[in-house]
XYZ file of C-alpha atoms in Angstrom:
382
model
C 20.454 -4.011 16.195
C 17.425 -1.762 16.217
C 14.552 -2.697 18.515
C 11.751 -4.281 16.468
C 9.344 -4.068 19.398
C 9.458 -0.275 19.264
C 9.242 -0.061 15.494
C 6.206 1.939 14.384
C 6.970 2.499 10.697
C 5.427 -0.644 9.239
C 3.835 1.316 6.391
C 7.351 2.036 5.105
C 8.551 -1.546 5.452
C 7.913 -4.437 7.774
C 10.432 -6.474 9.753
C 11.014 -9.686 7.824
C 9.497 -12.938 9.001
C 12.833 -14.650 9.556
C 11.490 -18.217 9.518
C 9.840 -17.690 6.161
C 12.908 -15.998 4.708
C 15.187 -18.858 5.799
C 12.833 -21.489 4.381
C 12.596 -19.714 1.037
C 16.349 -19.176 0.849
C 17.090 -22.819 1.607
C 14.639 -24.000 -1.064
C 16.022 -21.653 -3.694
C 19.609 -22.617 -2.866
C 18.790 -26.230 -3.710
C 17.184 -25.322 -7.038
C 19.262 -22.412 -8.238
C 18.697 -22.578 -11.995
C 17.120 -20.000 -14.266
C 13.385 -20.840 -14.519
C 13.480 -20.083 -18.251
C 16.232 -22.607 -18.971
C 15.264 -25.867 -20.690
C 17.650 -28.149 -18.751
C 16.817 -29.922 -15.503
C 18.263 -27.203 -13.264
C 15.979 -24.698 -14.950
C 12.988 -27.022 -14.737
C 13.551 -27.487 -11.012
C 13.608 -23.724 -10.479
C 10.506 -23.351 -12.655
C 8.754 -25.896 -10.463
C 9.548 -23.821 -7.377
C 8.219 -20.707 -9.086
C 5.030 -22.509 -10.073
C 4.533 -23.670 -6.491
C 4.945 -20.106 -5.273
C 2.337 -18.902 -7.768
C -0.092 -21.626 -6.735
C 0.401 -20.833 -3.048
C -0.031 -17.086 -3.586
C -3.180 -17.547 -5.680
C -4.750 -19.843 -3.102
C -3.981 -17.434 -0.260
C -5.489 -14.535 -2.229
C -8.490 -16.529 -3.397
C -7.798 -15.964 -7.096
C -6.709 -18.069 -10.074
C -3.046 -18.856 -10.725
C -3.349 -17.265 -14.163
C -4.167 -13.954 -12.451
C -0.823 -13.807 -10.574
C 2.271 -12.142 -12.048
C 5.452 -11.682 -10.029
C 7.157 -8.282 -10.293
C 9.966 -6.402 -8.568
C 7.594 -4.725 -6.089
C 4.619 -2.470 -5.565
C 5.888 0.320 -7.805
C 6.280 -1.917 -10.835
C 2.940 -3.600 -10.136
C 1.308 -0.173 -10.093
C 3.030 1.033 -13.219
C 2.521 -1.925 -15.554
C -1.239 -1.252 -15.946
C -0.574 2.485 -16.140
C 2.080 2.136 -18.830
C -0.003 -0.384 -20.771
C -2.255 2.416 -22.000
C 0.743 3.794 -23.897
C 0.338 0.869 -26.298
C -3.012 2.273 -27.439
C -3.007 3.979 -30.848
C -4.589 7.190 -29.559
C -3.940 9.259 -26.472
C -6.800 9.472 -24.006
C -7.625 10.225 -20.376
C -6.388 8.622 -17.178
C -8.049 9.286 -13.816
C -5.958 8.946 -10.664
C -7.011 9.727 -7.135
C -5.492 12.783 -5.468
C -4.205 10.596 -2.618
C -2.260 8.042 -4.663
C 1.228 6.814 -3.793
C 4.105 8.392 -5.787
C 4.357 5.156 -7.773
C 1.133 6.170 -9.488
C 1.219 9.942 -9.062
C 4.710 10.538 -10.481
C 4.284 8.121 -13.392
C 0.980 9.753 -14.289
C 2.751 13.120 -14.365
C 5.273 11.697 -16.837
C 2.387 10.507 -19.012
C 0.839 13.963 -18.845
C 4.079 15.356 -20.227
C 3.698 12.925 -23.129
C 0.335 14.391 -24.039
C -2.080 12.226 -22.057
C -4.958 13.900 -20.267
C -4.394 13.058 -16.586
C -7.125 14.136 -14.178
C -6.931 14.058 -10.384
C -9.978 12.710 -8.534
C -10.607 14.914 -5.483
C -10.813 13.443 -1.991
C -13.249 14.576 0.669
C -12.113 16.004 4.017
C -11.751 12.490 5.422
C -9.375 11.518 2.624
C -11.982 9.320 0.924
C -12.484 9.087 -2.840
C -16.227 8.828 -3.337
C -17.616 6.931 -6.331
C -19.467 10.022 -7.537
C -16.216 11.985 -7.616
C -14.879 9.403 -10.081
C -17.987 9.548 -12.246
C -17.868 13.352 -12.322
C -14.553 13.182 -14.192
C -15.339 10.221 -16.429
C -14.962 10.944 -20.155
C -15.620 8.914 -23.278
C -11.877 8.480 -23.814
C -11.016 7.454 -20.226
C -8.712 4.434 -20.490
C -7.821 3.771 -16.865
C -8.966 4.684 -13.343
C -6.570 4.305 -10.400
C -7.772 4.425 -6.788
C -5.789 2.826 -3.970
C -7.466 0.518 -1.422
C -5.843 1.987 1.707
C -3.998 5.277 1.875
C -0.428 4.937 3.086
C -0.436 8.174 5.126
C -3.845 8.393 6.784
C -5.025 4.791 6.577
C -8.285 5.833 4.905
C -10.033 2.815 3.371
C -11.312 3.633 -0.098
C -14.702 2.365 -1.358
C -13.137 0.387 -4.204
C -16.116 -1.965 -4.595
C -18.592 0.920 -4.853
C -16.301 2.593 -7.386
C -16.116 -0.630 -9.414
C -19.921 -0.896 -9.382
C -20.342 2.760 -10.346
C -17.975 2.437 -13.311
C -19.723 -0.689 -14.545
C -23.163 0.896 -14.294
C -22.084 4.182 -15.902
C -20.477 2.411 -18.843
C -23.260 -0.002 -19.770
C -23.419 -0.312 -23.521
C -20.044 1.333 -24.120
C -16.365 0.736 -23.482
C -15.523 0.635 -19.804
C -12.162 1.942 -18.538
C -9.914 -0.468 -16.663
C -9.920 -0.073 -12.880
C -6.573 -0.509 -11.077
C -6.251 -0.714 -7.296
C -3.044 -0.213 -5.311
C -3.420 -2.791 -2.511
C 0.077 -2.382 -1.072
C -1.180 -1.048 2.283
C -4.305 -3.213 2.235
C -2.977 -6.750 1.789
C -2.653 -8.355 5.189
C -4.338 -5.366 6.848
C -7.978 -5.401 5.677
C -10.186 -7.977 3.972
C -9.764 -7.971 0.195
C -11.829 -9.530 -2.572
C -9.927 -9.150 -5.816
C -12.462 -11.347 -7.605
C -14.993 -8.562 -7.201
C -16.519 -7.630 -10.590
C -15.048 -4.438 -11.978
C -11.596 -4.698 -10.390
C -9.231 -5.323 -13.295
C -5.815 -5.171 -11.657
C -4.169 -4.755 -8.270
C -0.681 -4.207 -6.870
C 0.820 -5.945 -3.830
C 4.253 -5.679 -2.229
C 6.070 -8.345 -0.232
C 8.007 -6.116 2.145
C 4.803 -4.624 3.542
C 3.703 -7.974 4.980
C 6.927 -9.366 6.461
C 8.458 -10.557 3.186
C 11.716 -9.547 1.476
C 12.188 -6.392 -0.548
C 12.315 -6.538 -4.329
C 9.321 -8.775 -4.993
C 5.716 -7.866 -5.706
C 2.589 -9.237 -7.321
C 0.438 -7.789 -10.058
C -3.043 -9.253 -10.065
C -4.587 -9.140 -13.535
C -8.139 -10.257 -14.224
C -7.417 -10.232 -17.959
C -4.210 -9.964 -19.949
C -2.912 -6.628 -21.175
C -0.333 -5.337 -23.632
C 2.908 -4.722 -21.774
C 4.676 -1.490 -22.634
C 8.099 -2.759 -21.537
C 9.321 -5.721 -23.588
C 12.061 -8.277 -23.098
C 12.523 -12.009 -22.702
C 8.823 -12.713 -22.317
C 8.831 -14.007 -18.742
C 5.541 -13.878 -16.794
C 3.664 -14.362 -20.079
C 5.236 -11.197 -21.458
C 3.629 -9.025 -18.793
C 6.871 -8.588 -16.862
C 10.072 -9.618 -18.629
C 13.235 -10.298 -16.661
C 14.680 -13.301 -14.857
C 12.316 -14.260 -12.064
C 13.162 -13.794 -8.388
C 12.385 -17.346 -7.285
C 13.473 -16.927 -3.677
C 11.431 -13.733 -3.358
C 8.368 -15.356 -4.917
C 8.619 -18.287 -2.510
C 8.944 -16.009 0.508
C 6.125 -13.715 -0.617
C 3.760 -16.620 -1.205
C 4.473 -17.977 2.280
C 3.850 -14.527 3.784
C 0.534 -14.336 1.966
C -0.432 -17.678 3.472
C 0.383 -16.411 6.942
C -0.831 -12.812 6.817
C -3.270 -12.198 3.935
C -6.785 -11.322 5.145
C -5.590 -11.705 8.732
C -8.096 -10.704 11.423
C -7.334 -7.152 12.600
C -9.870 -6.765 15.406
C -7.280 -6.742 18.203
C -5.156 -4.123 16.440
C -8.290 -2.056 15.811
C -8.903 -1.862 19.562
C -5.266 -0.980 20.295
C -5.175 1.766 17.677
C -8.524 3.206 18.777
C -7.347 3.423 22.393
C -4.009 4.901 21.326
C -5.674 7.538 19.137
C -8.149 8.503 21.860
C -5.348 8.852 24.411
C -3.298 11.024 22.051
C -6.305 13.213 21.240
C -6.493 14.234 24.909
C -2.959 15.639 24.888
C -2.702 19.401 24.616
C -1.994 20.499 21.044
C -2.607 17.068 19.524
C -4.846 16.642 16.445
C -5.813 13.346 14.831
C -5.890 13.635 11.026
C -8.605 13.638 10.002
C -10.307 14.570 13.309
C -13.415 12.615 12.278
C -11.425 9.387 12.506
C -12.278 9.091 16.197
C -15.964 8.712 15.252
C -15.420 6.827 11.971
C -12.873 4.157 12.859
C -14.500 1.712 10.428
C -13.367 3.938 7.526
C -9.689 3.615 8.446
C -7.101 0.861 8.603
C -6.067 0.199 12.207
C -2.499 -0.106 10.996
C -1.927 3.543 10.016
C -2.530 6.691 12.090
C -1.713 10.302 11.159
C -1.301 12.796 14.023
C -0.201 16.449 14.285
C 1.329 18.144 17.339
C 1.243 21.931 17.746
C 4.650 23.635 17.712
C 6.497 20.371 16.944
C 7.601 20.015 13.306
C 7.180 16.452 12.131
C 10.903 15.870 11.653
C 11.538 17.126 15.210
C 9.077 14.625 16.680
C 10.659 11.904 14.538
C 14.173 12.694 15.825
C 13.027 13.050 19.427
C 11.358 9.637 19.348
C 14.322 8.147 17.497
C 16.601 9.250 20.338
C 14.349 7.304 22.716
C 14.437 4.186 20.546
C 11.045 4.587 18.843
C 10.853 4.561 15.057
C 8.128 6.458 13.168
C 7.917 8.566 9.985
C 6.534 11.832 8.699
C 4.783 10.190 5.758
C 5.568 8.023 2.763
C 9.141 6.716 2.816
C 9.182 7.246 -0.964
C 8.671 10.994 -0.355
C 10.689 11.397 2.852
C 13.244 13.684 1.182
C 10.512 16.076 0.006
C 8.844 18.749 2.113
C 5.441 18.626 0.418
C 2.559 16.478 1.690
C 0.352 15.901 -1.380
C -2.087 13.575 0.410
C -2.761 16.041 3.227
C -2.978 18.870 0.699
C -5.591 16.876 -1.238
C -7.598 16.660 1.993
C -7.273 20.444 2.443
C -5.495 19.971 5.766
C -4.264 23.306 7.129
C -0.560 23.985 6.477
C 0.284 24.149 10.183
C -0.979 20.586 10.628
C 0.756 19.331 7.486
C 4.071 20.600 8.826
C 3.604 19.100 12.294
C 2.092 15.738 11.401
C 3.689 12.342 11.777
C 2.640 8.816 10.881
C 2.455 5.939 13.320
C 2.060 2.580 11.588
C 1.748 -0.875 13.062
C 1.970 -4.534 12.138
C 0.975 -8.042 13.207
C 3.606 -8.218 15.952
C 2.860 -4.786 17.453
C 1.913 -5.203 21.117
C -0.239 -3.159 23.489
C 2.727 -2.816 25.822
C 4.892 -1.289 23.082
C 2.113 1.109 22.078
C 1.673 2.151 25.721
C 5.395 2.895 25.891
C 5.163 4.879 22.652
C 2.334 6.926 24.117
C 4.365 7.787 27.218
C 7.320 8.857 25.068
C 5.104 11.036 22.854
C 3.412 12.516 25.920
C 6.776 13.485 27.405
C 8.003 15.116 24.182
C 4.698 16.914 23.631
C 4.717 18.359 27.154
C 8.068 19.989 26.444
C 6.545 22.035 23.609
C 2.898 22.338 24.642
C 3.033 22.342 28.450
C-alpha cells in the first residue's frame, strides 16, 4: 500500500474516507434497485437517492431542486457548456485562460463547430479580473466560464465580483449565463452558490474524500440538455443514477464542505516560506508570499532551477512522497497552459511542480516533505 501520510497530490484525487464509503456501500447493497423502476425495489433505491440529494443540498446551503448528480466534475462542467448548442444561432462563449481541460478542450471543440470562443486573460498572479471579462463581453455572449480555484496554482478567482459585473453590465438586456468550476474549491474555501449571478457550478466527489465517478451540477435554473436519453435527473443528465456514489458524496459534503482551513493556511504559508529560502527555488507566482489570501492553502506551485518537474516528481516518489507536475488530466502532455496564460518564463514552466494538500495532511508530514525536497534540491543547486 502507498503511504497516505506522505501523499501530496490531493488536487488530482483525494484518499477516500473509508468510513463514509463503507456506509454508502452497505446502504446501497440493501436497496439495489434501479431508481427509475416503478416496483418497490426501485422505489427503495429512489428513496436513497432522494435522501442523498437532500443531504447534499443542506450541506451546500442550496435547494434540493438545484442539485443534479452527474458522473463527475468533467460532465458537470460540460453540461452547461454543451447546452448552448441547443440555441438556434451560434454565438460567443467566454472561458478563462486558466480553466481545467474539462472546459478548455470542450470549448475548443465548439470553436471547431463555428462558435466564437474567446479566452479571458489572467494577470501575472493567475487571477481573472472582472474587468477582463467585461472587456470581451459581446451582445451575443451566451456563457461565461471562470473557475473558483485554479487547480495548478491555487489562485482564488473573484467569482462574486465577476457575477456582479456581468449583472450590472447587462442591465436592460439579455445576460449571459455564468458557470463556475468549483471542483478545487468545494471543501477548501468558503462557497456561496446562492450568490446572485452564479447560474451553475461543478463539483466532484473524489476531490473531497469521496469515490470517483460521481459529481454534482448545481443549477440555479433549468437548462436545455444537449445530450438526451432516459430523462433521469429531470432530463438534465440521463443515465441510470449512481446511488452509492450519490450517498457517499452527500456524506462527504456534510463532513468537508466549507470546512475551516485556517490551520492548513498556516502550514502552507510556513512551507512556502521555507521553500522560498532554498537556493534556486521560486514560488509561482512569487507574489503569493505576500498575497496568501488570494490563494487556496491546499495548492502550491513551485519551480526549482535545473530540476525538470518530472525529475523532482520521480526523485520524491523514490523517497515515498507523491506529488505532481500539474493537472492529472494533462499529465501526459508537455505544455502548461495555465502557466503560459500567466506569462511564466519557460524555464520555470519546465521545472515547476505542484504540491497539494487535504484535510488529513499533517505538519509533521509537510516537514518531512520539506526535508526531502531540500535534499534533492541541494544535489542540483548546491
